[in-house]
């Protein structure tokens, strides 16, 4: 099981098309802390990385969502991809 699989599984169960989670809520779902780099918008990018280094991105994309950092709030908005 990958580190971000619990987040993927949680997102798959959601019915809402868009919602926000705090970093603390995400960390509880993961059972681990987010890295310090999660404070940067680039960490939440929805663009495919050819190097495959964005395993977190693969988690929310596999669940059918895009993620957007809410600046200055330690929150992330997840929006279902149409």
PDB file of N, CA and C in Angstrom:
ATOM      1  N   UNK A   1       0.836  -1.181   0.000  1.00  0.00           N
ATOM      2  CA  UNK A   1       0.000   0.000   0.000  1.00  0.00           C
ATOM      3  C   UNK A   1       0.878   1.241   0.000  1.00  0.00           C
ATOM      4  N   UNK A   2       0.533   2.203  -0.867  1.00  0.00           N
ATOM      5  CA  UNK A   2       1.289   3.439  -0.956  1.00  0.00           C
ATOM      6  C   UNK A   2       0.894   4.416   0.139  1.00  0.00           C
ATOM      7  N   UNK A   3       1.780   5.340   0.421  1.00  0.00           N
ATOM      8  CA  UNK A   3       1.561   6.310   1.489  1.00  0.00           C
ATOM      9  C   UNK A   3       0.277   7.107   1.291  1.00  0.00           C
ATOM     10  N   UNK A   4      -0.067   7.437   0.052  1.00  0.00           N
ATOM     11  CA  UNK A   4      -1.232   8.287  -0.218  1.00  0.00           C
ATOM     12  C   UNK A   4      -2.481   7.499  -0.596  1.00  0.00           C
ATOM     13  N   UNK A   5      -2.418   6.186  -0.537  1.00  0.00           N
ATOM     14  CA  UNK A   5      -3.595   5.356  -0.831  1.00  0.00           C
ATOM     15  C   UNK A   5      -4.775   5.639   0.096  1.00  0.00           C
ATOM     16  N   UNK A   6      -4.559   5.883   1.397  1.00  0.00           N
ATOM     17  CA  UNK A   6      -5.713   6.202   2.254  1.00  0.00           C
ATOM     18  C   UNK A   6      -6.440   7.476   1.810  1.00  0.00           C
ATOM     19  N   UNK A   7      -5.700   8.467   1.319  1.00  0.00           N
ATOM     20  CA  UNK A   7      -6.325   9.685   0.810  1.00  0.00           C
ATOM     21  C   UNK A   7      -7.120   9.352  -0.453  1.00  0.00           C
ATOM     22  N   UNK A   8      -6.528   8.590  -1.348  1.00  0.00           N
ATOM     23  CA  UNK A   8      -7.227   8.173  -2.563  1.00  0.00           C
ATOM     24  C   UNK A   8      -8.534   7.465  -2.233  1.00  0.00           C
ATOM     25  N   UNK A   9      -8.468   6.530  -1.301  1.00  0.00           N
ATOM     26  CA  UNK A   9      -9.660   5.768  -0.930  1.00  0.00           C
ATOM     27  C   UNK A   9     -10.732   6.655  -0.306  1.00  0.00           C
ATOM     28  N   UNK A  10     -10.313   7.610   0.523  1.00  0.00           N
ATOM     29  CA  UNK A  10     -11.258   8.554   1.118  1.00  0.00           C
ATOM     30  C   UNK A  10     -11.935   9.383   0.020  1.00  0.00           C
ATOM     31  N   UNK A  11     -11.151   9.903  -0.897  1.00  0.00           N
ATOM     32  CA  UNK A  11     -11.705  10.728  -1.968  1.00  0.00           C
ATOM     33  C   UNK A  11     -12.683   9.937  -2.834  1.00  0.00           C
ATOM     34  N   UNK A  12     -12.390   8.706  -3.093  1.00  0.00           N
ATOM     35  CA  UNK A  12     -13.286   7.872  -3.914  1.00  0.00           C
ATOM     36  C   UNK A  12     -14.663   7.722  -3.281  1.00  0.00           C
ATOM     37  N   UNK A  13     -14.730   7.792  -1.968  1.00  0.00           N
ATOM     38  CA  UNK A  13     -16.013   7.632  -1.267  1.00  0.00           C
ATOM     39  C   UNK A  13     -16.835   8.915  -1.206  1.00  0.00           C
ATOM     40  N   UNK A  14     -16.262  10.024  -1.624  1.00  0.00           N
ATOM     41  CA  UNK A  14     -16.949  11.304  -1.497  1.00  0.00           C
ATOM     42  C   UNK A  14     -17.967  11.498  -2.615  1.00  0.00           C
ATOM     43  N   UNK A  15     -19.097  12.061  -2.239  1.00  0.00           N
ATOM     44  CA  UNK A  15     -20.169  12.339  -3.201  1.00  0.00           C
ATOM     45  C   UNK A  15     -20.112  13.770  -3.742  1.00  0.00           C
ATOM     46  N   UNK A  16     -19.571  14.678  -2.950  1.00  0.00           N
ATOM     47  CA  UNK A  16     -19.528  16.094  -3.341  1.00  0.00           C
ATOM     48  C   UNK A  16     -18.580  16.286  -4.519  1.00  0.00           C
ATOM     49  N   UNK A  17     -18.920  17.240  -5.359  1.00  0.00           N
ATOM     50  CA  UNK A  17     -18.076  17.561  -6.496  1.00  0.00           C
ATOM     51  C   UNK A  17     -16.895  18.429  -6.130  1.00  0.00           C
ATOM     52  N   UNK A  18     -17.008  19.136  -4.998  1.00  0.00           N
ATOM     53  CA  UNK A  18     -15.933  20.009  -4.542  1.00  0.00           C
ATOM     54  C   UNK A  18     -16.043  20.191  -3.035  1.00  0.00           C
ATOM     55  N   UNK A  19     -14.912  20.152  -2.353  1.00  0.00           N
ATOM     56  CA  UNK A  19     -14.871  20.326  -0.906  1.00  0.00           C
ATOM     57  C   UNK A  19     -13.443  20.619  -0.493  1.00  0.00           C
ATOM     58  N   UNK A  20     -13.270  21.050   0.751  1.00  0.00           N
ATOM     59  CA  UNK A  20     -11.946  21.354   1.288  1.00  0.00           C
ATOM     60  C   UNK A  20     -11.628  20.454   2.475  1.00  0.00           C
ATOM     61  N   UNK A  21     -10.341  20.177   2.611  1.00  0.00           N
ATOM     62  CA  UNK A  21      -9.813  19.466   3.773  1.00  0.00           C
ATOM     63  C   UNK A  21      -8.639  20.266   4.311  1.00  0.00           C
ATOM     64  N   UNK A  22      -8.506  20.318   5.626  1.00  0.00           N
ATOM     65  CA  UNK A  22      -7.333  20.953   6.224  1.00  0.00           C
ATOM     66  C   UNK A  22      -6.162  19.981   6.129  1.00  0.00           C
ATOM     67  N   UNK A  23      -4.961  20.511   6.288  1.00  0.00           N
ATOM     68  CA  UNK A  23      -3.791  19.640   6.335  1.00  0.00           C
ATOM     69  C   UNK A  23      -3.944  18.609   7.453  1.00  0.00           C
ATOM     70  N   UNK A  24      -4.449  19.045   8.606  1.00  0.00           N
ATOM     71  CA  UNK A  24      -4.616  18.131   9.741  1.00  0.00           C
ATOM     72  C   UNK A  24      -5.574  16.996   9.383  1.00  0.00           C
ATOM     73  N   UNK A  25      -6.656  17.305   8.673  1.00  0.00           N
ATOM     74  CA  UNK A  25      -7.604  16.253   8.269  1.00  0.00           C
ATOM     75  C   UNK A  25      -6.952  15.276   7.299  1.00  0.00           C
ATOM     76  N   UNK A  26      -6.171  15.797   6.367  1.00  0.00           N
ATOM     77  CA  UNK A  26      -5.471  14.934   5.418  1.00  0.00           C
ATOM     78  C   UNK A  26      -4.477  14.048   6.159  1.00  0.00           C
ATOM     79  N   UNK A  27      -3.745  14.636   7.098  1.00  0.00           N
ATOM     80  CA  UNK A  27      -2.753  13.869   7.865  1.00  0.00           C
ATOM     81  C   UNK A  27      -3.418  12.765   8.679  1.00  0.00           C
ATOM     82  N   UNK A  28      -4.587  13.030   9.230  1.00  0.00           N
ATOM     83  CA  UNK A  28      -5.304  11.985   9.977  1.00  0.00           C
ATOM     84  C   UNK A  28      -5.683  10.836   9.043  1.00  0.00           C
ATOM     85  N   UNK A  29      -6.106  11.152   7.846  1.00  0.00           N
ATOM     86  CA  UNK A  29      -6.481  10.111   6.893  1.00  0.00           C
ATOM     87  C   UNK A  29      -5.260   9.302   6.454  1.00  0.00           C
ATOM     88  N   UNK A  30      -4.126   9.982   6.327  1.00  0.00           N
ATOM     89  CA  UNK A  30      -2.896   9.306   5.918  1.00  0.00           C
ATOM     90  C   UNK A  30      -2.255   8.530   7.066  1.00  0.00           C
ATOM     91  N   UNK A  31      -2.506   8.979   8.279  1.00  0.00           N
ATOM     92  CA  UNK A  31      -1.796   8.400   9.420  1.00  0.00           C
ATOM     93  C   UNK A  31      -0.334   8.812   9.420  1.00  0.00           C
ATOM     94  N   UNK A  32      -0.053   9.956   8.787  1.00  0.00           N
ATOM     95  CA  UNK A  32       1.318  10.461   8.682  1.00  0.00           C
ATOM     96  C   UNK A  32       1.256  11.955   8.403  1.00  0.00           C
ATOM     97  N   UNK A  33       2.349  12.637   8.698  1.00  0.00           N
ATOM     98  CA  UNK A  33       2.427  14.070   8.433  1.00  0.00           C
ATOM     99  C   UNK A  33       2.692  14.329   6.953  1.00  0.00           C
ATOM    100  N   UNK A  34       2.144  15.419   6.452  1.00  0.00           N
ATOM    101  CA  UNK A  34       2.499  15.877   5.117  1.00  0.00           C
ATOM    102  C   UNK A  34       3.903  16.461   5.170  1.00  0.00           C
ATOM    103  N   UNK A  35       4.636  16.411   4.078  1.00  0.00           N
ATOM    104  CA  UNK A  35       5.978  17.010   4.088  1.00  0.00           C
ATOM    105  C   UNK A  35       5.870  18.530   4.145  1.00  0.00           C
ATOM    106  N   UNK A  36       6.945  19.190   4.560  1.00  0.00           N
ATOM    107  CA  UNK A  36       6.967  20.654   4.606  1.00  0.00           C
ATOM    108  C   UNK A  36       6.662  21.264   3.245  1.00  0.00           C
ATOM    109  N   UNK A  37       7.035  20.570   2.175  1.00  0.00           N
ATOM    110  CA  UNK A  37       6.805  21.086   0.823  1.00  0.00           C
ATOM    111  C   UNK A  37       5.329  21.165   0.470  1.00  0.00           C
ATOM    112  N   UNK A  38       4.444  20.565   1.266  1.00  0.00           N
ATOM    113  CA  UNK A  38       2.999  20.647   1.008  1.00  0.00           C
ATOM    114  C   UNK A  38       2.483  22.067   1.185  1.00  0.00           C
ATOM    115  N   UNK A  39       3.281  22.948   1.760  1.00  0.00           N
ATOM    116  CA  UNK A  39       2.891  24.352   1.902  1.00  0.00           C
ATOM    117  C   UNK A  39       3.052  25.132   0.604  1.00  0.00           C
ATOM    118  N   UNK A  40       3.649  24.494  -0.417  1.00  0.00           N
ATOM    119  CA  UNK A  40       3.870  25.159  -1.702  1.00  0.00           C
ATOM    120  C   UNK A  40       2.826  24.703  -2.716  1.00  0.00           C
ATOM    121  N   UNK A  41       2.291  25.590  -3.508  1.00  0.00           N
ATOM    122  CA  UNK A  41       1.292  25.207  -4.516  1.00  0.00           C
ATOM    123  C   UNK A  41       1.801  24.130  -5.482  1.00  0.00           C
ATOM    124  N   UNK A  42       3.098  24.140  -5.763  1.00  0.00           N
ATOM    125  CA  UNK A  42       3.664  23.162  -6.693  1.00  0.00           C
ATOM    126  C   UNK A  42       3.470  21.724  -6.217  1.00  0.00           C
ATOM    127  N   UNK A  43       3.438  21.527  -4.915  1.00  0.00           N
ATOM    128  CA  UNK A  43       3.279  20.169  -4.385  1.00  0.00           C
ATOM    129  C   UNK A  43       1.910  19.617  -4.735  1.00  0.00           C
ATOM    130  N   UNK A  44       0.939  20.505  -4.902  1.00  0.00           N
ATOM    131  CA  UNK A  44      -0.440  20.120  -5.196  1.00  0.00           C
ATOM    132  C   UNK A  44      -0.737  20.190  -6.688  1.00  0.00           C
ATOM    133  N   UNK A  45       0.294  20.216  -7.503  1.00  0.00           N
ATOM    134  CA  UNK A  45       0.105  20.341  -8.943  1.00  0.00           C
ATOM    135  C   UNK A  45      -0.756  19.207  -9.501  1.00  0.00           C
ATOM    136  N   UNK A  46      -1.500  19.532 -10.537  1.00  0.00           N
ATOM    137  CA  UNK A  46      -2.342  18.541 -11.196  1.00  0.00           C
ATOM    138  C   UNK A  46      -1.759  18.122 -12.535  1.00  0.00           C
ATOM    139  N   UNK A  47      -0.558  18.606 -12.836  1.00  0.00           N
ATOM    140  CA  UNK A  47       0.114  18.308 -14.092  1.00  0.00           C
ATOM    141  C   UNK A  47       0.938  17.041 -13.929  1.00  0.00           C
ATOM    142  N   UNK A  48       0.874  16.178 -14.908  1.00  0.00           N
ATOM    143  CA  UNK A  48       1.632  14.933 -14.868  1.00  0.00           C
ATOM    144  C   UNK A  48       3.127  15.218 -14.883  1.00  0.00           C
ATOM    145  N   UNK A  49       3.838  14.558 -14.013  1.00  0.00           N
ATOM    146  CA  UNK A  49       5.289  14.676 -13.934  1.00  0.00           C
ATOM    147  C   UNK A  49       5.883  13.434 -14.585  1.00  0.00           C
ATOM    148  N   UNK A  50       6.605  13.591 -15.707  1.00  0.00           N
ATOM    149  CA  UNK A  50       7.156  12.429 -16.405  1.00  0.00           C
ATOM    150  C   UNK A  50       8.111  11.593 -15.548  1.00  0.00           C
ATOM    151  N   UNK A  51       8.692  12.213 -14.517  1.00  0.00           N
ATOM    152  CA  UNK A  51       9.621  11.459 -13.668  1.00  0.00           C
ATOM    153  C   UNK A  51       8.882  10.531 -12.707  1.00  0.00           C
ATOM    154  N   UNK A  52       7.562  10.738 -12.573  1.00  0.00           N
ATOM    155  CA  UNK A  52       6.783   9.892 -11.674  1.00  0.00           C
ATOM    156  C   UNK A  52       7.012  10.195 -10.209  1.00  0.00           C
ATOM    157  N   UNK A  53       7.570  11.378  -9.909  1.00  0.00           N
ATOM    158  CA  UNK A  53       7.907  11.688  -8.515  1.00  0.00           C
ATOM    159  C   UNK A  53       6.737  12.277  -7.726  1.00  0.00           C
ATOM    160  N   UNK A  54       5.622  12.540  -8.366  1.00  0.00           N
ATOM    161  CA  UNK A  54       4.480  13.125  -7.670  1.00  0.00           C
ATOM    162  C   UNK A  54       3.473  12.043  -7.304  1.00  0.00           C
ATOM    163  N   UNK A  55       3.853  11.151  -6.402  1.00  0.00           N
ATOM    164  CA  UNK A  55       2.957  10.051  -6.026  1.00  0.00           C
ATOM    165  C   UNK A  55       1.695  10.567  -5.362  1.00  0.00           C
ATOM    166  N   UNK A  56       1.779  11.718  -4.685  1.00  0.00           N
ATOM    167  CA  UNK A  56       0.598  12.286  -4.065  1.00  0.00           C
ATOM    168  C   UNK A  56      -0.422  12.691  -5.125  1.00  0.00           C
ATOM    169  N   UNK A  57       0.041  13.236  -6.237  1.00  0.00           N
ATOM    170  CA  UNK A  57      -0.840  13.639  -7.323  1.00  0.00           C
ATOM    171  C   UNK A  57      -1.581  12.440  -7.891  1.00  0.00           C
ATOM    172  N   UNK A  58      -0.886  11.334  -8.007  1.00  0.00           N
ATOM    173  CA  UNK A  58      -1.512  10.121  -8.540  1.00  0.00           C
ATOM    174  C   UNK A  58      -2.660   9.664  -7.653  1.00  0.00           C
ATOM    175  N   UNK A  59      -2.568   9.910  -6.357  1.00  0.00           N
ATOM    176  CA  UNK A  59      -3.627   9.488  -5.424  1.00  0.00           C
ATOM    177  C   UNK A  59      -4.923  10.233  -5.710  1.00  0.00           C
ATOM    178  N   UNK A  60      -4.885  11.574  -5.778  1.00  0.00           N
ATOM    179  CA  UNK A  60      -6.145  12.281  -5.999  1.00  0.00           C
ATOM    180  C   UNK A  60      -6.618  12.161  -7.436  1.00  0.00           C
ATOM    181  N   UNK A  61      -5.699  12.028  -8.386  1.00  0.00           N
ATOM    182  CA  UNK A  61      -6.114  11.829  -9.773  1.00  0.00           C
ATOM    183  C   UNK A  61      -6.786  10.466  -9.953  1.00  0.00           C
ATOM    184  N   UNK A  62      -6.264   9.444  -9.276  1.00  0.00           N
ATOM    185  CA  UNK A  62      -6.870   8.108  -9.361  1.00  0.00           C
ATOM    186  C   UNK A  62      -8.280   8.094  -8.788  1.00  0.00           C
ATOM    187  N   UNK A  63      -8.551   9.014  -7.876  1.00  0.00           N
ATOM    188  CA  UNK A  63      -9.884   9.114  -7.280  1.00  0.00           C
ATOM    189  C   UNK A  63     -10.794  10.031  -8.100  1.00  0.00           C
ATOM    190  N   UNK A  64     -10.248  10.656  -9.160  1.00  0.00           N
ATOM    191  CA  UNK A  64     -11.058  11.514 -10.013  1.00  0.00           C
ATOM    192  C   UNK A  64     -11.121  12.965  -9.580  1.00  0.00           C
ATOM    193  N   UNK A  65     -10.086  13.436  -8.881  1.00  0.00           N
ATOM    194  CA  UNK A  65     -10.078  14.812  -8.376  1.00  0.00           C
ATOM    195  C   UNK A  65      -8.832  15.566  -8.819  1.00  0.00           C
ATOM    196  N   UNK A  66      -8.953  16.882  -8.790  1.00  0.00           N
ATOM    197  CA  UNK A  66      -7.825  17.789  -8.858  1.00  0.00           C
ATOM    198  C   UNK A  66      -7.708  18.433  -7.484  1.00  0.00           C
ATOM    199  N   UNK A  67      -6.503  18.890  -7.147  1.00  0.00           N
ATOM    200  CA  UNK A  67      -6.271  19.498  -5.835  1.00  0.00           C
ATOM    201  C   UNK A  67      -5.676  20.883  -6.010  1.00  0.00           C
ATOM    202  N   UNK A  68      -6.095  21.803  -5.127  1.00  0.00           N
ATOM    203  CA  UNK A  68      -5.624  23.184  -5.185  1.00  0.00           C
ATOM    204  C   UNK A  68      -5.364  23.676  -3.766  1.00  0.00           C
ATOM    205  N   UNK A  69      -4.152  24.118  -3.515  1.00  0.00           N
ATOM    206  CA  UNK A  69      -3.812  24.681  -2.214  1.00  0.00           C
ATOM    207  C   UNK A  69      -4.568  25.990  -2.015  1.00  0.00           C
ATOM    208  N   UNK A  70      -5.201  26.151  -0.858  1.00  0.00           N
ATOM    209  CA  UNK A  70      -5.858  27.408  -0.499  1.00  0.00           C
ATOM    210  C   UNK A  70      -4.781  28.239   0.198  1.00  0.00           C
ATOM    211  N   UNK A  71      -4.315  29.259  -0.476  1.00  0.00           N
ATOM    212  CA  UNK A  71      -3.161  30.042  -0.020  1.00  0.00           C
ATOM    213  C   UNK A  71      -3.337  30.566   1.399  1.00  0.00           C
ATOM    214  N   UNK A  72      -2.304  30.334   2.212  1.00  0.00           N
ATOM    215  CA  UNK A  72      -2.255  30.870   3.560  1.00  0.00           C
ATOM    216  C   UNK A  72      -3.202  30.232   4.554  1.00  0.00           C
ATOM    217  N   UNK A  73      -3.815  29.104   4.214  1.00  0.00           N
ATOM    218  CA  UNK A  73      -4.838  28.550   5.095  1.00  0.00           C
ATOM    219  C   UNK A  73      -4.563  27.116   5.526  1.00  0.00           C
ATOM    220  N   UNK A  74      -3.496  26.472   5.043  1.00  0.00           N
ATOM    221  CA  UNK A  74      -3.226  25.064   5.333  1.00  0.00           C
ATOM    222  C   UNK A  74      -4.450  24.211   5.022  1.00  0.00           C
ATOM    223  N   UNK A  75      -5.056  24.502   3.879  1.00  0.00           N
ATOM    224  CA  UNK A  75      -6.243  23.789   3.398  1.00  0.00           C
ATOM    225  C   UNK A  75      -6.060  23.478   1.916  1.00  0.00           C
ATOM    226  N   UNK A  76      -6.750  22.438   1.498  1.00  0.00           N
ATOM    227  CA  UNK A  76      -6.712  22.046   0.083  1.00  0.00           C
ATOM    228  C   UNK A  76      -8.143  21.885  -0.414  1.00  0.00           C
ATOM    229  N   UNK A  77      -8.408  22.435  -1.573  1.00  0.00           N
ATOM    230  CA  UNK A  77      -9.722  22.268  -2.220  1.00  0.00           C
ATOM    231  C   UNK A  77      -9.582  21.131  -3.230  1.00  0.00           C
ATOM    232  N   UNK A  78     -10.451  20.155  -3.103  1.00  0.00           N
ATOM    233  CA  UNK A  78     -10.491  19.048  -4.050  1.00  0.00           C
ATOM    234  C   UNK A  78     -11.712  19.254  -4.949  1.00  0.00           C
ATOM    235  N   UNK A  79     -11.496  19.131  -6.249  1.00  0.00           N
ATOM    236  CA  UNK A  79     -12.603  19.305  -7.200  1.00  0.00           C
ATOM    237  C   UNK A  79     -12.630  18.109  -8.147  1.00  0.00           C
ATOM    238  N   UNK A  80     -13.808  17.521  -8.250  1.00  0.00           N
ATOM    239  CA  UNK A  80     -13.984  16.356  -9.117  1.00  0.00           C
ATOM    240  C   UNK A  80     -13.731  16.760 -10.568  1.00  0.00           C
ATOM    241  N   UNK A  81     -13.009  15.922 -11.277  1.00  0.00           N
ATOM    242  CA  UNK A  81     -12.712  16.145 -12.683  1.00  0.00           C
ATOM    243  C   UNK A  81     -13.912  15.671 -13.501  1.00  0.00           C
ATOM    244  N   UNK A  82     -14.345  16.504 -14.429  1.00  0.00           N
ATOM    245  CA  UNK A  82     -15.508  16.151 -15.266  1.00  0.00           C
ATOM    246  C   UNK A  82     -15.132  15.197 -16.376  1.00  0.00           C
TER     247      UNK A  82
END
